[in-house]
CSV table of C-alpha atoms and ligand atoms in Angstrom, one decimal:
chain,number,residue,atom,x,y,z
L,1,MET,CA,0.0,0.0,0.0
L,2,PRO,CA,2.3,2.7,-1.3
L,3,VAL,CA,-0.2,5.5,-0.8
L,4,ILE,CA,-0.5,4.9,3.0
L,5,ARG,CA,3.2,4.4,3.4
L,6,ALA,CA,3.8,7.6,1.6
L,7,VAL,CA,1.3,9.4,3.9
L,8,LEU,CA,2.9,7.9,7.0
L,9,GLY,CA,6.3,8.7,5.7
L,10,LEU,CA,5.2,12.3,5.1
L,11,ALA,CA,3.6,12.5,8.6
L,12,ALA,CA,6.8,11.1,10.2
L,13,GLY,CA,8.8,13.5,8.1
L,14,LEU,CA,6.7,16.4,9.2
L,15,ALA,CA,6.8,15.4,12.9
L,16,LEU,CA,10.6,15.1,12.7
L,17,GLY,CA,10.8,18.4,11.0
L,18,ALA,CA,8.6,20.0,13.6
L,19,ALA,CA,10.7,18.5,16.4
L,20,LEU,CA,13.9,19.6,14.7
L,21,ALA,CA,12.5,23.1,14.4
L,22,ALA,CA,11.5,23.1,18.0
L,23,TRP,CA,14.9,21.9,19.0
L,24,ILE,CA,16.6,24.6,17.0
L,25,ALA,CA,14.2,27.3,18.3
L,26,ALA,CA,14.9,26.1,21.9
L,27,GLY,CA,18.6,26.5,21.3
L,28,GLN,CA,18.0,30.1,20.2
L,29,ALA,CA,15.7,30.9,23.2
L,30,ALA,CA,16.9,33.8,25.2
L,31,GLY,CA,18.8,33.0,28.4
L,32,PRO,CA,18.1,34.6,31.8
L,33,THR,CA,18.2,38.4,32.0
L,34,LEU,CA,21.2,39.4,34.2
L,35,GLU,CA,22.2,42.7,35.7
L,36,VAL,CA,25.0,43.7,38.0
L,37,VAL,CA,23.7,46.4,40.4
L,38,GLN,CA,26.8,46.8,42.5
L,39,PRO,CA,29.7,47.6,42.5
L,40,GLY,CA,29.7,50.4,40.0
L,41,GLU,CA,33.0,51.5,38.7
L,42,PHE,CA,35.2,50.6,41.7
L,43,ILE,CA,35.8,47.8,44.2
L,44,GLY,CA,37.2,49.0,47.5
L,45,ARG,CA,38.7,47.3,50.6
L,46,THR,CA,35.1,46.5,51.5
L,47,ALA,CA,32.6,46.2,48.6
L,48,SER,CA,29.1,45.1,48.0
L,49,PHE,CA,28.1,42.8,45.2
L,50,VAL,CA,24.4,42.9,44.1
L,51,ALA,CA,23.1,41.3,41.0
L,52,THR,CA,19.7,40.3,39.7
L,53,ALA,CA,18.8,37.3,37.5
L,54,GLU,CA,15.4,36.9,35.8
L,55,THR,CA,13.8,34.0,34.0
L,56,PRO,CA,10.3,32.5,33.8
L,57,GLY,CA,9.4,31.0,37.2
L,58,ALA,CA,12.9,31.9,38.5
L,59,GLU,CA,13.9,28.4,37.3
L,60,PHE,CA,17.6,28.3,36.9
L,61,LEU,CA,19.9,25.4,36.0
L,62,THR,CA,23.0,27.3,36.9
L,63,LEU,CA,23.7,30.8,38.3
L,64,THR,CA,27.2,31.9,39.2
L,65,ALA,CA,29.2,35.1,39.8
L,66,HIS,CA,32.9,35.7,40.1
L,67,ILE,CA,35.6,38.3,39.6
L,68,GLU,CA,38.3,37.7,37.0
L,69,GLN,CA,41.7,39.4,37.4
L,70,GLU,CA,44.9,38.6,35.5
L,71,GLY,CA,43.8,35.0,34.8
L,72,GLY,CA,42.7,34.4,38.4
L,73,VAL,CA,39.1,33.6,39.2
L,74,HIS,CA,37.6,34.8,42.6
L,75,PRO,CA,34.2,33.3,43.2
L,76,LEU,CA,31.3,35.5,44.5
L,77,PHE,CA,28.3,33.2,44.3
L,78,SER,CA,27.1,29.9,42.9
L,79,LEU,CA,23.7,28.1,43.1
L,80,ASP,CA,25.7,25.0,44.2
L,81,ASP,CA,26.9,27.0,47.2
L,82,PRO,CA,23.9,29.3,48.0
L,83,ALA,CA,25.3,30.2,51.4
L,84,SER,CA,28.0,32.3,49.7
L,85,ALA,CA,25.5,35.2,49.4
L,86,ALA,CA,22.0,36.2,50.4
L,87,LEU,CA,19.5,35.0,47.8
L,88,GLU,CA,16.1,36.8,47.7
L,89,GLN,CA,13.2,36.1,45.4
L,90,GLU,CA,12.2,39.6,44.3
L,91,THR,CA,9.3,38.7,42.0
L,92,ASP,CA,8.0,35.4,40.6
L,93,ASP,CA,10.7,35.5,38.0
L,94,ARG,CA,13.6,37.4,39.5
L,95,LEU,CA,16.2,36.5,42.1
L,96,ARG,CA,18.5,39.1,43.8
L,97,ILE,CA,21.9,38.0,45.0
L,98,SER,CA,23.7,40.2,47.5
L,99,ARG,CA,26.8,39.9,49.6
L,100,THR,CA,29.7,42.0,50.8
L,101,PHE,CA,33.3,41.0,50.3
L,102,ASP,CA,36.6,42.3,51.5
L,103,ARG,CA,40.3,41.5,51.7
L,104,GLU,CA,39.6,38.7,54.2
L,105,SER,CA,37.1,36.9,52.0
L,106,HIS,CA,39.0,37.7,48.8
L,107,PRO,CA,42.7,38.1,49.7
L,108,GLY,CA,43.8,37.4,46.1
L,109,LEU,CA,42.3,40.6,44.7
L,110,ALA,CA,45.0,43.2,43.8
L,111,GLU,CA,44.8,46.8,42.9
L,112,GLY,CA,44.0,47.4,39.2
L,113,PRO,CA,41.5,46.4,36.6
L,114,ALA,CA,39.2,43.4,37.1
L,115,ARG,CA,36.0,42.1,35.6
L,116,ILE,CA,32.9,40.9,37.3
L,117,VAL,CA,31.2,38.0,35.4
L,118,VAL,CA,27.6,36.7,36.1
L,119,ALA,CA,26.4,33.7,34.2
L,120,ALA,CA,23.1,31.7,34.3
L,121,SER,CA,21.2,29.1,32.4
L,122,ARG,CA,17.6,28.0,32.3
L,123,PRO,CA,15.8,24.9,31.1
L,124,VAL,CA,14.0,25.0,27.7
L,125,LEU,CA,12.0,22.5,25.7
L,126,PHE,CA,10.7,20.6,28.8
L,127,GLY,CA,14.2,20.5,30.2
L,128,MET,CA,15.7,18.7,27.2
L,129,ARG,CA,17.9,21.7,26.3
L,130,GLU,CA,19.3,24.7,28.2
L,131,SER,CA,19.7,28.3,27.3
L,132,GLY,CA,22.4,30.4,28.9
L,133,SER,CA,23.5,34.0,29.2
L,134,GLU,CA,26.5,35.9,30.7
L,135,ILE,CA,27.3,39.5,31.4
L,136,ALA,CA,30.6,41.1,32.3
L,137,VAL,CA,31.3,44.4,34.0
L,138,ASP,CA,34.7,46.0,34.0
L,139,VAL,CA,35.8,47.5,37.4
L,140,THR,CA,38.9,48.8,39.1
L,141,VAL,CA,40.1,47.5,42.4
L,142,ARG,CA,41.3,50.3,44.8
L,143,LEU,CA,42.7,49.1,48.1
L,144,THR,CA,44.8,52.1,49.3
L,145,PRO,CA,42.8,54.5,51.4
L,146,PRO,CA,43.2,58.3,50.7
L,147,ARG,CA,46.0,60.0,52.6
L,148,LEU,CA,45.6,63.2,54.6
L,149,THR,CA,48.1,65.6,56.1
L,150,PRO,CA,47.0,68.7,58.0
L,151,LEU,CA,49.0,71.8,56.9
L,152,SER,CA,47.7,74.7,59.0
L,153,THR,CA,48.3,75.0,62.8
L,154,LEU,CA,46.7,76.6,65.8
L,155,HIS,CA,43.1,75.6,65.4
L,156,TYR,CA,40.9,77.2,68.1
L,157,VAL,CA,37.2,76.4,68.1
L,158,THR,CA,34.8,78.2,70.4
L,159,HIS,CA,31.5,76.5,71.1
L,160,GLY,CA,29.0,77.6,68.5
L,161,GLY,CA,31.8,79.1,66.4
L,162,SER,CA,33.8,78.4,63.2
L,163,GLU,CA,37.4,77.5,62.3
L,164,ILE,CA,39.3,76.7,59.1
L,165,VAL,CA,41.9,74.1,58.3
L,166,VAL,CA,44.2,73.7,55.3
L,167,TYR,CA,45.3,70.2,54.5
L,168,ARG,CA,46.8,68.0,51.8
L,169,VAL,CA,44.9,65.0,50.4
L,170,THR,CA,45.9,62.4,47.8
L,171,PRO,CA,44.8,61.1,45.4
L,172,GLY,CA,42.9,63.9,43.8
L,173,ASP,CA,39.5,62.3,43.0
L,174,VAL,CA,38.4,61.9,46.6
L,175,GLU,CA,35.8,63.7,48.7
L,176,SER,CA,37.3,65.1,51.9
L,177,GLY,CA,36.7,67.6,54.7
L,178,VAL,CA,36.3,67.9,58.4
L,179,ARG,CA,34.0,65.6,60.4
L,180,VAL,CA,32.7,67.1,63.7
L,181,GLY,CA,30.8,64.3,65.5
L,182,GLY,CA,28.3,63.1,62.8
L,183,ARG,CA,28.5,66.3,60.8
L,184,GLU,CA,30.7,66.7,57.7
L,185,TYR,CA,32.1,70.0,56.4
L,186,PRO,CA,33.5,69.5,52.9
L,187,GLY,CA,36.9,70.9,51.9
L,188,TYR,CA,37.3,72.9,48.7
L,189,PRO,CA,40.3,73.1,46.3
L,190,ALA,CA,42.7,75.7,47.8
L,191,SER,CA,42.8,77.6,44.5
L,192,GLY,CA,39.3,78.9,45.5
L,193,ALA,CA,41.0,80.6,48.5
L,194,GLY,CA,43.9,82.1,46.4
L,195,ILE,CA,46.4,79.3,46.8
L,196,GLU,CA,47.6,78.5,43.3
L,197,ASP,CA,49.4,75.6,41.8
L,198,ARG,CA,48.6,73.1,44.5
L,199,ASP,CA,46.0,70.6,43.3
L,200,ASP,CA,46.5,68.5,46.4
L,201,LEU,CA,45.6,71.2,48.9
L,202,ARG,CA,42.1,71.7,50.3
L,203,VAL,CA,40.5,74.4,52.5
L,204,ALA,CA,37.6,73.5,54.9
L,205,PHE,CA,35.6,75.7,57.2
L,206,PHE,CA,34.0,73.8,60.1
L,207,ALA,CA,32.2,74.4,63.3
L,208,LEU,CA,31.4,73.0,66.7
L,209,LEU,CA,27.7,73.6,66.8
L,210,HIS,CA,26.0,75.1,69.9
L,211,ASP,CA,24.1,71.8,70.5
L,212,GLN,CA,27.2,69.6,70.2
L,213,ASP,CA,29.2,68.4,73.2
L,214,LEU,CA,32.6,70.1,73.9
L,215,GLY,CA,34.3,66.7,73.7
L,216,THR,CA,32.9,66.0,70.2
L,217,PRO,CA,35.6,64.4,68.0
L,218,ILE,CA,37.0,66.6,65.2
L,219,GLN,CA,38.9,64.9,62.4
L,220,LEU,CA,39.9,65.2,58.7
L,221,TYR,CA,38.3,62.6,56.5
L,222,ALA,CA,38.6,61.5,52.9
L,223,ARG,CA,36.6,59.0,50.9
L,224,ASP,CA,37.5,57.6,47.5
L,225,PRO,CA,34.9,56.5,44.9
L,226,ALA,CA,35.6,52.9,46.0
L,227,GLY,CA,34.4,53.7,49.5
L,228,ASN,CA,37.9,53.5,51.1
L,229,GLU,CA,38.2,56.1,53.8
L,230,GLY,CA,41.2,57.7,55.4
L,231,THR,CA,41.1,60.0,58.5
L,232,ALA,CA,43.7,62.2,60.2
L,233,ASP,CA,43.7,64.0,63.5
L,234,PHE,CA,44.8,67.7,63.6
L,235,ALA,CA,45.7,69.7,66.7
L,236,HIS,CA,42.9,71.8,68.0
L,237,ARG,CA,41.6,73.5,71.2
L,238,ILE,CA,38.0,73.9,72.2
L,239,PHE,CA,36.8,76.9,74.2
L,240,GLU,CA,33.6,77.0,76.1
L,241,ARG,CA,31.1,79.8,75.6
L,242,GLN,CA,28.1,80.7,77.9
L,243,PHE,CA,24.8,80.8,76.1
L,244,ARG,CA,22.1,83.1,77.6
L,245,ARG,CA,18.7,82.1,78.7
L,246,SER,CA,15.8,84.4,78.2
L,247,ARG,CA,12.0,84.6,78.9
L,248,ILE,CA,9.8,85.6,76.0
L,249,PRO,CA,6.3,86.8,76.9
L,250,VAL,CA,3.7,85.9,74.2
L,251,SER,CA,0.7,88.2,74.2
L,252,ASP,CA,-2.7,87.8,72.5
L,253,GLY,CA,-2.1,91.0,70.6
L,254,PHE,CA,1.2,89.6,69.3
L,255,LEU,CA,-0.5,86.4,68.2
L,256,ARG,CA,-3.3,88.3,66.4
L,257,ARG,CA,-0.7,90.3,64.5
L,258,VAL,CA,1.7,87.6,63.4
L,259,VAL,CA,-0.2,84.3,63.2
L,260,PRO,CA,-2.6,85.0,60.3
L,261,GLY,CA,0.1,86.3,58.0
L,262,ILE,CA,2.4,83.3,58.6
L,263,VAL,CA,-0.4,80.8,58.2
L,264,ALA,CA,-1.4,82.4,54.9
L,265,GLY,CA,2.2,82.5,53.6
L,266,SER,CA,3.3,79.0,54.6
L,267,PRO,CA,2.4,76.1,52.3
L,268,GLU,CA,3.4,73.8,55.3
L,269,LEU,CA,0.2,75.1,57.1
L,270,ALA,CA,-2.2,74.6,54.1
L,271,GLY,CA,-5.5,73.5,55.6
L,272,GLU,CA,-5.1,75.9,58.6
L,273,THR,CA,-6.9,79.2,58.7
L,274,ALA,CA,-6.7,82.3,60.9
L,275,ASP,CA,-7.9,85.9,60.7
L,276,GLY,CA,-8.9,88.7,63.0
L,277,SER,CA,-11.8,86.8,64.4
L,278,THR,CA,-9.9,83.6,65.4
L,279,GLU,CA,-10.3,82.6,69.0
L,280,PRO,CA,-7.2,83.2,71.2
L,281,SER,CA,-6.9,79.5,72.1
L,282,GLU,CA,-6.8,78.6,68.4
L,283,LEU,CA,-4.2,81.4,67.7
L,284,LEU,CA,-2.1,79.9,70.5
L,285,ARG,CA,-2.4,76.4,69.0
L,286,LEU,CA,-1.3,77.8,65.6
L,287,TYR,CA,1.5,79.8,67.2
L,288,LEU,CA,2.9,76.6,68.7
L,289,LEU,CA,2.7,74.9,65.3
L,290,ILE,CA,4.6,77.8,63.8
L,291,ASN,CA,7.2,78.0,66.6
L,292,GLY,CA,7.8,74.3,66.4
L,293,GLN,CA,7.1,72.4,63.2
L,294,LEU,CA,7.2,75.4,60.8
L,295,ARG,CA,10.5,76.6,62.5
L,296,GLU,CA,12.0,73.1,61.8
L,297,SER,CA,10.7,73.1,58.2
L,298,ASN,CA,12.0,76.6,57.5
L,299,ARG,CA,15.5,75.7,59.0
L,300,GLY,CA,15.4,72.7,56.7
L,301,THR,CA,14.9,75.0,53.7
L,302,LEU,CA,17.8,77.1,54.7
L,303,ALA,CA,20.0,74.1,55.3
L,304,GLY,CA,19.2,72.9,51.8
L,305,LEU,CA,20.7,76.1,50.4
L,306,ALA,CA,24.2,74.9,51.5
L,307,ALA,CA,24.3,72.7,48.4
L,308,GLU,CA,24.3,75.9,46.2
L,309,THR,CA,27.5,77.3,47.7
L,310,ALA,CA,30.3,78.4,45.4
L,311,THR,CA,33.6,76.5,45.6
L,312,ARG,CA,35.7,79.7,46.1
L,313,LEU,CA,35.6,82.5,48.6
L,314,LEU,CA,33.4,85.4,47.4
L,315,TRP,CA,34.2,87.7,50.4
L,316,SER,CA,37.1,89.6,51.8
L,317,GLY,CA,37.7,91.3,55.2
L,318,PRO,CA,35.4,91.3,58.2
L,319,PHE,CA,31.6,91.0,57.8
L,320,ARG,CA,29.6,94.1,58.6
L,321,GLN,CA,27.0,94.3,61.3
L,322,LEU,CA,23.8,96.4,60.7
L,323,ALA,CA,24.8,100.0,61.1
L,324,ASN,CA,23.9,101.8,64.3
L,325,SER,CA,22.1,98.8,65.6
L,326,GLN,CA,21.5,97.5,69.1
L,327,VAL,CA,21.8,93.8,70.0
L,328,GLU,CA,18.5,92.6,71.3
L,329,SER,CA,19.2,88.9,71.3
L,330,GLY,CA,22.4,86.9,70.8
L,331,PHE,CA,23.3,83.6,69.2
L,332,ALA,CA,22.0,80.4,70.8
L,333,ASP,CA,20.0,82.1,73.5
L,334,HIS,CA,17.8,79.5,75.1
L,335,ARG,CA,14.3,81.0,75.0
L,336,THR,CA,11.4,80.0,77.2
L,337,TYR,CA,8.0,81.3,76.0
L,338,PHE,CA,5.2,82.3,78.4
L,339,HIS,CA,1.6,83.0,77.7
L,340,ASP,CA,-0.6,84.3,80.5
L,341,GLY,CA,2.1,83.3,82.9
L,342,ASP,CA,2.3,79.7,81.7
L,343,GLU,CA,5.3,78.2,80.1
L,344,ILE,CA,4.2,77.2,76.5
L,345,ASP,CA,7.4,76.4,74.6
L,346,GLN,CA,11.2,76.4,74.5
L,347,GLN,CA,13.4,77.1,71.5
L,348,VAL,CA,17.0,78.2,70.7
L,349,HIS,CA,17.5,81.5,68.9
L,350,LEU,CA,20.1,80.9,66.2
L,351,GLY,CA,21.0,84.4,65.1
L,352,PHE,CA,21.4,87.9,66.3
L,353,ASP,CA,18.4,90.3,66.6
L,354,LEU,CA,19.6,93.8,65.7
L,355,ALA,CA,17.3,96.8,66.1
L,356,SER,CA,17.8,100.1,64.4
L,357,THR,CA,15.1,102.5,63.2
L,358,ALA,CA,12.0,101.1,61.5
L,359,ASN,CA,12.5,100.3,57.8
L,360,ALA,CA,16.3,100.8,58.2
L,361,PRO,CA,18.4,99.9,55.1
L,362,VAL,CA,19.7,96.3,55.4
L,363,ARG,CA,23.0,95.8,53.6
L,364,ALA,CA,25.1,92.8,52.6
L,365,ALA,CA,27.5,91.9,55.4
L,366,ASN,CA,30.1,90.9,52.7
L,367,GLY,CA,30.5,90.1,49.0
L,368,GLY,CA,28.6,87.1,47.6
L,369,THR,CA,25.8,85.9,45.5
L,370,VAL,CA,22.1,86.1,46.5
L,371,ILE,CA,20.7,82.6,46.6
L,372,PHE,CA,17.4,83.2,48.3
L,373,ALA,CA,15.1,86.2,48.3
L,374,GLU,CA,11.5,85.5,49.3
L,375,TYR,CA,9.0,84.9,52.1
L,376,LEU,CA,10.0,82.0,54.4
L,377,GLY,CA,7.6,81.4,57.3
L,378,ILE,CA,9.0,82.5,60.7
L,379,PHE,CA,11.7,84.4,58.9
L,380,GLY,CA,9.2,86.5,57.0
L,381,ARG,CA,10.7,88.2,53.9
L,382,CYS,CA,14.2,86.8,53.9
L,383,VAL,CA,17.4,87.1,51.9
L,384,VAL,CA,20.3,84.6,52.0
L,385,ILE,CA,23.7,85.4,50.5
L,386,ASP,CA,26.3,82.8,49.6
L,387,HIS,CA,29.9,83.8,50.4
L,388,GLY,CA,31.4,80.6,49.1
L,389,MET,CA,32.9,77.4,50.6
L,390,GLY,CA,29.8,76.7,52.6
L,391,LEU,CA,29.5,80.1,54.3
L,392,GLN,CA,26.2,82.0,54.0
L,393,SER,CA,24.5,85.0,55.7
L,394,LEU,CA,20.8,85.4,56.4
L,395,TYR,CA,18.7,88.6,56.8
L,396,ALA,CA,15.1,88.1,58.1
L,397,HIS,CA,11.9,89.9,58.9
L,398,LEU,CA,12.5,92.4,56.0
L,399,SER,CA,9.6,94.8,55.0
L,400,SER,CA,10.9,94.9,51.4
L,401,ILE,CA,13.5,93.1,49.3
L,402,ASP,CA,15.6,94.8,46.6
L,403,VAL,CA,17.6,91.8,45.3
L,404,THR,CA,16.8,88.6,43.3
L,405,PRO,CA,18.5,85.2,43.4
L,406,GLY,CA,21.6,85.0,41.2
L,407,MET,CA,22.6,88.6,41.8
L,408,ALA,CA,26.2,89.2,42.8
L,409,VAL,CA,26.4,91.7,45.7
L,410,GLU,CA,29.2,93.6,47.2
L,411,ARG,CA,29.7,94.4,50.9
L,412,ASP,CA,27.3,97.2,52.0
L,413,GLN,CA,25.1,96.8,49.0
L,414,GLN,CA,21.4,97.3,50.0
L,415,LEU,CA,19.4,94.2,50.1
L,416,GLY,CA,16.1,95.7,51.4
L,417,LEU,CA,14.6,97.4,54.4
L,418,SER,CA,14.1,96.0,57.9
L,419,GLY,CA,10.6,95.2,59.1
L,420,GLN,CA,8.6,92.8,61.2
L,421,THR,CA,7.4,90.1,58.7
L,422,GLY,CA,7.3,86.5,60.0
L,423,LEU,CA,7.7,85.8,63.7
L,424,ALA,CA,8.9,89.2,64.8
L,425,GLY,CA,7.8,91.2,67.9
L,426,GLY,CA,8.8,94.5,66.3
L,427,ASP,CA,10.9,96.0,63.5
L,428,HIS,CA,14.4,94.5,63.7
L,429,LEU,CA,16.9,92.5,61.6
L,430,HIS,CA,17.4,88.8,62.5
L,431,PHE,CA,20.9,88.2,61.2
L,432,ALA,CA,22.5,84.7,61.1
L,433,MET,CA,25.6,83.1,59.7
L,434,LEU,CA,25.3,79.6,58.3
L,435,LEU,CA,28.1,77.1,57.7
L,436,GLN,CA,27.0,74.2,55.5
L,437,GLY,CA,23.5,75.3,56.4
L,438,ARG,CA,24.1,75.1,60.1
L,439,PRO,CA,23.9,78.2,62.3
L,440,VAL,CA,27.2,79.5,63.7
L,441,THR,CA,27.8,82.6,65.8
L,442,PRO,CA,28.2,85.8,63.6
L,443,MET,CA,30.4,87.4,66.3
L,444,GLU,CA,33.5,85.9,64.9
L,445,TRP,CA,32.8,86.9,61.3
L,446,TRP,CA,32.2,90.5,62.5
L,447,ASP,CA,35.6,90.6,64.2
L,448,GLU,CA,38.5,91.8,62.1
L,449,HIS,CA,41.0,90.2,64.5
L,450,TRP,CA,39.4,86.9,64.3
L,451,ILE,CA,39.2,87.0,60.5
L,452,GLU,CA,42.9,87.9,60.4
L,453,ASP,CA,44.2,85.4,63.0
L,454,ARG,CA,41.9,82.5,62.4
L,455,VAL,CA,41.4,82.6,58.6
L,456,LEU,CA,43.6,84.9,56.5
L,457,ARG,CA,46.8,84.1,58.4
L,458,LYS,CA,46.3,80.4,57.7
L,459,LEU,CA,45.6,80.9,54.1
L,460,ARG,CA,48.7,83.2,53.7
L,461,ALA,CA,50.9,80.6,55.5
L,462,ALA,CA,49.7,77.9,53.1
L,463,ALA,CA,50.2,80.1,50.1
L,464,GLY,CA,53.7,81.2,51.4
L,465,GLU,CA,54.7,77.6,51.9
L,466,THR,CA,53.7,76.9,48.3
L,467,ALA,CA,55.6,79.9,47.0
L,468,SER,CA,58.8,78.8,48.8
L,469,ARG,CA,58.8,75.3,47.5
R,501,ZN,ZN1,15.8,86.6,65.7
């Protein structure tokens, strides 16, 4: 029966052909999708390895990761030894591998180029075949921590005050500065302070804040892109300062005058309302919100301006205090607020209150760039000038503002007129100095002897040392 045989033969041929096609297609099926999340460009003395691998049902035949360097292979992970890393199922299809490794776990890694390789395979065609994929990421191993050498001498820090240090750091591509407790003060290339031809020198202004302990550790730090960190001590002396305590009476008349305007002008208080008919108890509730949460939020806005600082000094000579002004309140005064004889709140006043005549011209304390000029809650109409290398000055409660952000200003240039906008009991200028967004006492910056002894002398000495080399 040749016809039947021919049909059977055709059917068999077709089936074989289909099977062959399926076999070939399976061989071309995509392997798992792989990604190396960490490290990026560098591996340091301690490093994180994070990778993801994705395939239908997270069904892997093999999954491995290792580092290749000059012919050597340094394992990071294998499905056969899952304890080598933490394995987490992120989705139905995706696994996340993560681990840290260091010189103890991988003593064979040396400085220089290396390659991270992740490979995986998955079953296809009912497990009869497998399909694999591999990715490789080029990295550089860096094991030598940055080196720091302090250059300047005689560092005197008064509680709540500022100081400067000049230091050398190598290599050049590291972040560095001064760490005071948990706060970091970045250093800037010394060329920004007039010290030329020394790419390895940095200048950092730092402070011991009013709310930090006198024994807070102060150190130079440097971090390279591989996460290696170096530190160095430098000689310094700490001086105590007494902060005053004061009592602030809060009257209903004051609340009626200031609360509605601040509520209306502060997006943080959207949903709250107040006007002339608001009950005294409601005004007091809003006042406490303003004096607490809004104060915190406004300080956060000011702290965020630190990121906009110039990398070079924009000022020269001592900063100017408001002309013919009387000091009404000093830096870091601890204030206790009373209403109808009851204590209602406590805050620390982080600037100077300077009173002159009403609507007195308010002038830039020194050269710089205007980086903020608008209404800001408790500060009312407010101007902030950046003086470079993290130093900024603030002028609050203004009745009018004459400058706009981005404007370069010179010392004594008029910024606006004093007033009583925001949380102000009367017409006065609230003046503050900020270092990396943190309030420091302005008294030092107003003092020509301090500027000369603490700042300019150190910069000249570093420049002179450079010149004599
Ligand atoms: Zn004030």
